[in-house]
């Protein structure tokens, strides 16, 4: 399993709507705005959270339930660094549990709020300008959103400990071939605003690993992934 498999799990939830009461949780019936969800039901019999979370704001429960669906109880504790019977249904607590990072990648958690986190989502894509998310409890359902990387809505990011369960695609070194005819700039950072370190020639090869959806990290900088292909 890799990050893409985790992202697929979250993408498959898009369109789910919370319910008006504690019934028909796994169907398209009984849609409403009373915060009853299949996600609270999924984790109800585990020791991941401190009690039944039906009827409360469920963005964090959505995150935890999907990790539990993929990895089970024991590994979810480790991946999200949450103790038994945790308060992680509250965004400030979930933010404290996970490793905080400044630059998002696919697979990270994104927290929103002013002063303290009040909402959380899953990052499924990042490019030079925006971060793309899947969020529960937004307009009473699971929806995709996107934000400018510098948006003041964003409180911060958290990175689950994927090393526990994933052959992490971000640590996998591949050999890439340059397909840009005019050459490919190596930049000091993962953005076109950074200075050029050197230019790789068309057809040359370089070893690197995925930094995010748009950039490949190599030994002395970053290259735009659009102009690289993995050499078979």
Short mmCIF file of the C-alpha atoms (twelve columns), coordinates in Angstrom:
data_MODEL
# 
_entry.id   MODEL 
# 
loop_
_atom_site.group_PDB 
_atom_site.id 
_atom_site.type_symbol 
_atom_site.label_atom_id 
_atom_site.label_alt_id 
_atom_site.label_comp_id 
_atom_site.label_asym_id 
_atom_site.label_seq_id 
_atom_site.Cartn_x 
_atom_site.Cartn_y 
_atom_site.Cartn_z 
_atom_site.pdbx_PDB_model_num 
ATOM 1   C CA . UNK A 1   0.000   0.000  0.000   1 
ATOM 2   C CA . UNK A 2   1.194   3.528  -0.734  1 
ATOM 3   C CA . UNK A 3   -0.002  7.114  -0.415  1 
ATOM 4   C CA . UNK A 4   -2.086  6.828  -3.583  1 
ATOM 5   C CA . UNK A 5   -4.091  3.988  -2.027  1 
ATOM 6   C CA . UNK A 6   -4.829  6.127  1.019   1 
ATOM 7   C CA . UNK A 7   -5.868  9.036  -1.190  1 
ATOM 8   C CA . UNK A 8   -8.185  6.721  -3.138  1 
ATOM 9   C CA . UNK A 9   -9.926  5.750  0.105   1 
ATOM 10  C CA . UNK A 10  -10.631 9.399  0.881   1 
ATOM 11  C CA . UNK A 11  -11.659 10.245 -2.686  1 
ATOM 12  C CA . UNK A 12  -14.193 7.427  -2.562  1 
ATOM 13  C CA . UNK A 13  -15.962 9.218  0.297   1 
ATOM 14  C CA . UNK A 14  -16.723 12.375 -1.703  1 
ATOM 15  C CA . UNK A 15  -20.465 12.960 -1.871  1 
ATOM 16  C CA . UNK A 16  -21.360 11.217 1.393   1 
ATOM 17  C CA . UNK A 17  -23.964 13.259 3.292   1 
ATOM 18  C CA . UNK A 18  -24.533 13.361 7.031   1 
ATOM 19  C CA . UNK A 19  -27.878 12.159 8.349   1 
ATOM 20  C CA . UNK A 20  -30.858 13.682 10.104  1 
ATOM 21  C CA . UNK A 21  -30.866 10.934 12.730  1 
ATOM 22  C CA . UNK A 22  -29.011 7.797  13.749  1 
ATOM 23  C CA . UNK A 23  -30.325 5.568  10.963  1 
ATOM 24  C CA . UNK A 24  -29.557 4.770  7.318   1 
ATOM 25  C CA . UNK A 25  -25.971 5.789  8.036   1 
ATOM 26  C CA . UNK A 26  -24.515 3.762  5.166   1 
ATOM 27  C CA . UNK A 27  -27.074 4.728  2.532   1 
ATOM 28  C CA . UNK A 28  -28.141 7.771  0.536   1 
ATOM 29  C CA . UNK A 29  -31.329 8.050  2.613   1 
ATOM 30  C CA . UNK A 30  -32.143 10.233 5.613   1 
ATOM 31  C CA . UNK A 31  -29.789 13.055 4.592   1 
ATOM 32  C CA . UNK A 32  -29.852 15.974 6.999   1 
ATOM 33  C CA . UNK A 33  -27.760 18.299 9.130   1 
ATOM 34  C CA . UNK A 34  -27.673 16.667 12.556  1 
ATOM 35  C CA . UNK A 35  -24.109 15.313 12.411  1 
ATOM 36  C CA . UNK A 36  -25.004 11.615 12.320  1 
ATOM 37  C CA . UNK A 37  -22.539 9.698  10.135  1 
ATOM 38  C CA . UNK A 38  -21.233 6.261  9.261   1 
ATOM 39  C CA . UNK A 39  -17.794 7.467  10.379  1 
ATOM 40  C CA . UNK A 40  -18.826 7.822  14.013  1 
ATOM 41  C CA . UNK A 41  -20.444 4.392  13.750  1 
ATOM 42  C CA . UNK A 42  -17.267 2.865  12.284  1 
ATOM 43  C CA . UNK A 43  -15.093 3.936  15.231  1 
ATOM 44  C CA . UNK A 44  -17.751 3.556  17.940  1 
ATOM 45  C CA . UNK A 45  -16.611 0.117  19.078  1 
ATOM 46  C CA . UNK A 46  -12.896 0.955  19.034  1 
ATOM 47  C CA . UNK A 47  -10.742 2.606  21.690  1 
ATOM 48  C CA . UNK A 48  -9.585  5.332  19.306  1 
ATOM 49  C CA . UNK A 49  -11.883 8.001  20.735  1 
ATOM 50  C CA . UNK A 50  -13.313 8.821  24.136  1 
ATOM 51  C CA . UNK A 51  -16.936 7.860  23.575  1 
ATOM 52  C CA . UNK A 52  -19.656 7.862  20.940  1 
ATOM 53  C CA . UNK A 53  -19.235 10.764 18.513  1 
ATOM 54  C CA . UNK A 54  -22.622 10.725 16.810  1 
ATOM 55  C CA . UNK A 55  -24.319 14.100 16.685  1 
ATOM 56  C CA . UNK A 56  -21.177 16.237 16.949  1 
ATOM 57  C CA . UNK A 57  -18.967 18.016 14.406  1 
ATOM 58  C CA . UNK A 58  -17.331 15.160 12.522  1 
ATOM 59  C CA . UNK A 59  -14.433 16.419 10.383  1 
ATOM 60  C CA . UNK A 60  -11.791 14.770 12.596  1 
ATOM 61  C CA . UNK A 61  -13.888 11.633 13.057  1 
ATOM 62  C CA . UNK A 62  -14.004 11.387 9.262   1 
ATOM 63  C CA . UNK A 63  -10.192 11.367 9.132   1 
ATOM 64  C CA . UNK A 64  -9.783  8.801  11.910  1 
ATOM 65  C CA . UNK A 65  -12.487 6.460  10.582  1 
ATOM 66  C CA . UNK A 66  -10.890 6.275  7.152   1 
ATOM 67  C CA . UNK A 67  -7.479  5.439  8.572   1 
ATOM 68  C CA . UNK A 68  -9.126  2.797  10.748  1 
ATOM 69  C CA . UNK A 69  -10.906 1.334  7.710   1 
ATOM 70  C CA . UNK A 70  -7.579  0.937  5.939   1 
ATOM 71  C CA . UNK A 71  -5.286  -0.087 8.776   1 
ATOM 72  C CA . UNK A 72  -7.262  -1.223 11.804  1 
ATOM 73  C CA . UNK A 73  -7.190  -0.054 15.369  1 
ATOM 74  C CA . UNK A 74  -3.614  -0.712 16.481  1 
ATOM 75  C CA . UNK A 75  -1.951  0.837  13.434  1 
ATOM 76  C CA . UNK A 76  -4.267  3.864  13.433  1 
ATOM 77  C CA . UNK A 77  -3.125  4.631  16.981  1 
ATOM 78  C CA . UNK A 78  0.466   4.631  15.739  1 
ATOM 79  C CA . UNK A 79  -0.041  6.386  12.398  1 
ATOM 80  C CA . UNK A 80  -1.939  9.314  13.944  1 
ATOM 81  C CA . UNK A 81  -0.081  9.125  17.259  1 
ATOM 82  C CA . UNK A 82  -3.334  9.115  19.208  1 
ATOM 83  C CA . UNK A 83  -3.595  7.448  22.623  1 
ATOM 84  C CA . UNK A 84  -6.356  5.068  23.622  1 
ATOM 85  C CA . UNK A 85  -9.706  6.736  24.278  1 
ATOM 86  C CA . UNK A 86  -8.278  9.947  22.846  1 
ATOM 87  C CA . UNK A 87  -9.787  13.395 22.451  1 
ATOM 88  C CA . UNK A 88  -8.763  13.414 18.767  1 
ATOM 89  C CA . UNK A 89  -12.332 14.077 17.623  1 
ATOM 90  C CA . UNK A 90  -11.456 17.650 18.582  1 
ATOM 91  C CA . UNK A 91  -9.251  19.337 15.990  1 
ATOM 92  C CA . UNK A 92  -6.902  21.032 18.506  1 
ATOM 93  C CA . UNK A 93  -6.098  17.633 20.015  1 
ATOM 94  C CA . UNK A 94  -5.596  15.867 16.678  1 
ATOM 95  C CA . UNK A 95  -3.259  18.695 15.651  1 
ATOM 96  C CA . UNK A 96  -1.226  18.166 18.828  1 
ATOM 97  C CA . UNK A 97  -0.966  14.420 18.231  1 
ATOM 98  C CA . UNK A 98  0.324   14.415 14.640  1 
ATOM 99  C CA . UNK A 99  3.724   15.674 13.509  1 
ATOM 100 C CA . UNK A 100 3.369   19.326 12.481  1 
ATOM 101 C CA . UNK A 101 4.934   20.324 9.146   1 
ATOM 102 C CA . UNK A 102 5.142   23.556 7.163   1 
ATOM 103 C CA . UNK A 103 5.108   22.376 3.528   1 
ATOM 104 C CA . UNK A 104 2.218   20.057 2.607   1 
ATOM 105 C CA . UNK A 105 2.391   16.830 0.643   1 
ATOM 106 C CA . UNK A 106 -0.244  14.414 -0.550  1 
ATOM 107 C CA . UNK A 107 -1.313  12.374 2.481   1 
ATOM 108 C CA . UNK A 108 -0.945  15.194 5.014   1 
ATOM 109 C CA . UNK A 109 -3.725  16.557 7.191   1 
ATOM 110 C CA . UNK A 110 -4.626  20.219 6.778   1 
ATOM 111 C CA . UNK A 111 -5.978  22.221 9.711   1 
ATOM 112 C CA . UNK A 112 -8.015  25.404 9.510   1 
ATOM 113 C CA . UNK A 113 -8.804  28.095 12.047  1 
ATOM 114 C CA . UNK A 114 -7.651  31.259 13.721  1 
ATOM 115 C CA . UNK A 115 -5.883  30.985 17.063  1 
ATOM 116 C CA . UNK A 116 -6.466  27.228 17.211  1 
ATOM 117 C CA . UNK A 117 -7.562  24.527 14.748  1 
ATOM 118 C CA . UNK A 118 -11.316 24.217 14.272  1 
ATOM 119 C CA . UNK A 119 -11.539 22.085 11.125  1 
ATOM 120 C CA . UNK A 120 -9.433  19.405 9.431   1 
ATOM 121 C CA . UNK A 121 -9.183  17.753 6.020   1 
ATOM 122 C CA . UNK A 122 -7.014  15.390 3.996   1 
ATOM 123 C CA . UNK A 123 -4.535  16.694 1.382   1 
ATOM 124 C CA . UNK A 124 -4.868  14.797 -1.890  1 
ATOM 125 C CA . UNK A 125 -2.827  17.076 -4.146  1 
ATOM 126 C CA . UNK A 126 -0.413  20.029 -4.008  1 
ATOM 127 C CA . UNK A 127 0.922   22.187 -6.830  1 
ATOM 128 C CA . UNK A 128 2.952   25.398 -7.002  1 
ATOM 129 C CA . UNK A 129 0.056   27.585 -5.908  1 
ATOM 130 C CA . UNK A 130 -2.656  25.535 -4.253  1 
ATOM 131 C CA . UNK A 131 -3.392  22.711 -1.861  1 
ATOM 132 C CA . UNK A 132 -6.300  20.406 -2.708  1 
ATOM 133 C CA . UNK A 133 -8.319  18.770 0.034   1 
ATOM 134 C CA . UNK A 134 -11.053 16.295 0.903   1 
ATOM 135 C CA . UNK A 135 -13.043 17.397 3.942   1 
ATOM 136 C CA . UNK A 136 -15.839 15.940 5.996   1 
ATOM 137 C CA . UNK A 137 -18.479 18.073 7.689   1 
ATOM 138 C CA . UNK A 138 -18.369 20.787 5.034   1 
ATOM 139 C CA . UNK A 139 -21.868 21.783 3.875   1 
ATOM 140 C CA . UNK A 140 -23.053 18.693 5.776   1 
ATOM 141 C CA . UNK A 141 -21.130 16.313 3.530   1 
ATOM 142 C CA . UNK A 142 -17.752 15.165 2.212   1 
ATOM 143 C CA . UNK A 143 -16.442 17.549 -0.439  1 
ATOM 144 C CA . UNK A 144 -13.326 18.518 -2.340  1 
ATOM 145 C CA . UNK A 145 -11.868 21.987 -1.847  1 
ATOM 146 C CA . UNK A 146 -8.773  23.920 -2.884  1 
ATOM 147 C CA . UNK A 147 -6.941  26.832 -1.254  1 
ATOM 148 C CA . UNK A 148 -4.054  29.103 -2.092  1 
ATOM 149 C CA . UNK A 149 -0.980  27.919 -0.215  1 
ATOM 150 C CA . UNK A 150 -0.793  31.261 1.555   1 
ATOM 151 C CA . UNK A 151 -4.462  31.338 2.544   1 
ATOM 152 C CA . UNK A 152 -5.091  32.789 5.996   1 
ATOM 153 C CA . UNK A 153 -7.742  30.112 6.512   1 
ATOM 154 C CA . UNK A 154 -4.985  27.522 6.938   1 
ATOM 155 C CA . UNK A 155 -3.781  27.034 10.505  1 
ATOM 156 C CA . UNK A 156 -1.157  24.395 9.699   1 
ATOM 157 C CA . UNK A 157 -0.453  20.859 8.524   1 
ATOM 158 C CA . UNK A 158 0.076   17.503 10.198  1 
ATOM 159 C CA . UNK A 159 1.875   14.463 8.785   1 
ATOM 160 C CA . UNK A 160 0.729   10.981 9.800   1 
ATOM 161 C CA . UNK A 161 3.541   8.535  10.540  1 
ATOM 162 C CA . UNK A 162 3.286   6.568  7.306   1 
ATOM 163 C CA . UNK A 163 6.678   4.936  7.853   1 
ATOM 164 C CA . UNK A 164 4.890   2.481  10.121  1 
ATOM 165 C CA . UNK A 165 2.764   0.990  7.371   1 
ATOM 166 C CA . UNK A 166 3.733   2.293  3.964   1 
ATOM 167 C CA . UNK A 167 6.513   1.719  1.497   1 
ATOM 168 C CA . UNK A 168 6.484   5.475  1.298   1 
ATOM 169 C CA . UNK A 169 6.555   6.756  -2.283  1 
ATOM 170 C CA . UNK A 170 8.322   9.878  -1.034  1 
ATOM 171 C CA . UNK A 171 11.351  7.850  0.054   1 
ATOM 172 C CA . UNK A 172 11.540  5.726  -3.094  1 
ATOM 173 C CA . UNK A 173 14.504  6.712  -5.273  1 
ATOM 174 C CA . UNK A 174 13.880  6.457  -9.012  1 
ATOM 175 C CA . UNK A 175 15.981  7.153  -12.092 1 
ATOM 176 C CA . UNK A 176 14.394  9.883  -14.223 1 
ATOM 177 C CA . UNK A 177 15.009  10.896 -17.828 1 
ATOM 178 C CA . UNK A 178 14.695  14.525 -18.948 1 
ATOM 179 C CA . UNK A 179 12.089  14.952 -21.707 1 
ATOM 180 C CA . UNK A 180 12.250  18.752 -22.033 1 
ATOM 181 C CA . UNK A 181 13.887  19.438 -25.405 1 
ATOM 182 C CA . UNK A 182 15.294  22.791 -24.299 1 
ATOM 183 C CA . UNK A 183 16.595  21.333 -21.025 1 
ATOM 184 C CA . UNK A 184 15.258  21.283 -17.476 1 
ATOM 185 C CA . UNK A 185 16.158  23.755 -14.739 1 
ATOM 186 C CA . UNK A 186 17.201  22.463 -11.330 1 
ATOM 187 C CA . UNK A 187 16.001  24.968 -8.742  1 
ATOM 188 C CA . UNK A 188 17.076  25.551 -5.151  1 
ATOM 189 C CA . UNK A 189 13.514  24.992 -3.903  1 
ATOM 190 C CA . UNK A 190 10.218  23.455 -5.097  1 
ATOM 191 C CA . UNK A 191 8.886   26.569 -6.794  1 
ATOM 192 C CA . UNK A 192 9.708   28.597 -9.931  1 
ATOM 193 C CA . UNK A 193 10.583  31.584 -7.725  1 
ATOM 194 C CA . UNK A 194 13.762  29.818 -6.563  1 
ATOM 195 C CA . UNK A 195 17.068  30.412 -8.343  1 
ATOM 196 C CA . UNK A 196 18.369  27.970 -10.941 1 
ATOM 197 C CA . UNK A 197 21.205  25.708 -9.786  1 
ATOM 198 C CA . UNK A 198 21.915  24.177 -13.201 1 
ATOM 199 C CA . UNK A 199 20.167  22.961 -16.347 1 
ATOM 200 C CA . UNK A 200 19.812  19.271 -17.185 1 
ATOM 201 C CA . UNK A 201 20.160  18.385 -20.866 1 
ATOM 202 C CA . UNK A 202 17.427  16.688 -22.875 1 
ATOM 203 C CA . UNK A 203 17.777  12.901 -22.580 1 
ATOM 204 C CA . UNK A 204 20.059  13.011 -19.550 1 
ATOM 205 C CA . UNK A 205 19.192  11.012 -16.441 1 
ATOM 206 C CA . UNK A 206 19.105  11.879 -12.767 1 
ATOM 207 C CA . UNK A 207 18.149  10.093 -9.564  1 
ATOM 208 C CA . UNK A 208 15.472  11.586 -7.343  1 
ATOM 209 C CA . UNK A 209 12.278  11.104 -5.343  1 
ATOM 210 C CA . UNK A 210 8.828   12.631 -5.341  1 
ATOM 211 C CA . UNK A 211 8.560   15.815 -3.291  1 
ATOM 212 C CA . UNK A 212 4.937   16.553 -4.217  1 
ATOM 213 C CA . UNK A 213 2.694   16.224 -7.257  1 
ATOM 214 C CA . UNK A 214 4.594   18.952 -9.117  1 
ATOM 215 C CA . UNK A 215 8.247   18.519 -8.099  1 
ATOM 216 C CA . UNK A 216 10.965  15.872 -7.949  1 
ATOM 217 C CA . UNK A 217 13.711  16.288 -5.362  1 
ATOM 218 C CA . UNK A 218 17.222  15.430 -6.577  1 
ATOM 219 C CA . UNK A 219 20.628  15.666 -4.902  1 
ATOM 220 C CA . UNK A 220 21.201  19.380 -5.493  1 
ATOM 221 C CA . UNK A 221 17.693  20.795 -5.914  1 
ATOM 222 C CA . UNK A 222 14.223  20.340 -7.370  1 
ATOM 223 C CA . UNK A 223 12.931  19.683 -10.907 1 
ATOM 224 C CA . UNK A 224 9.473   20.184 -12.349 1 
ATOM 225 C CA . UNK A 225 8.016   16.665 -12.597 1 
ATOM 226 C CA . UNK A 226 6.134   17.382 -15.840 1 
ATOM 227 C CA . UNK A 227 9.443   17.235 -17.743 1 
ATOM 228 C CA . UNK A 228 10.749  14.025 -16.177 1 
ATOM 229 C CA . UNK A 229 9.806   10.416 -16.781 1 
ATOM 230 C CA . UNK A 230 10.860  7.321  -14.885 1 
ATOM 231 C CA . UNK A 231 13.414  5.370  -16.871 1 
ATOM 232 C CA . UNK A 232 12.320  1.763  -17.162 1 
# 
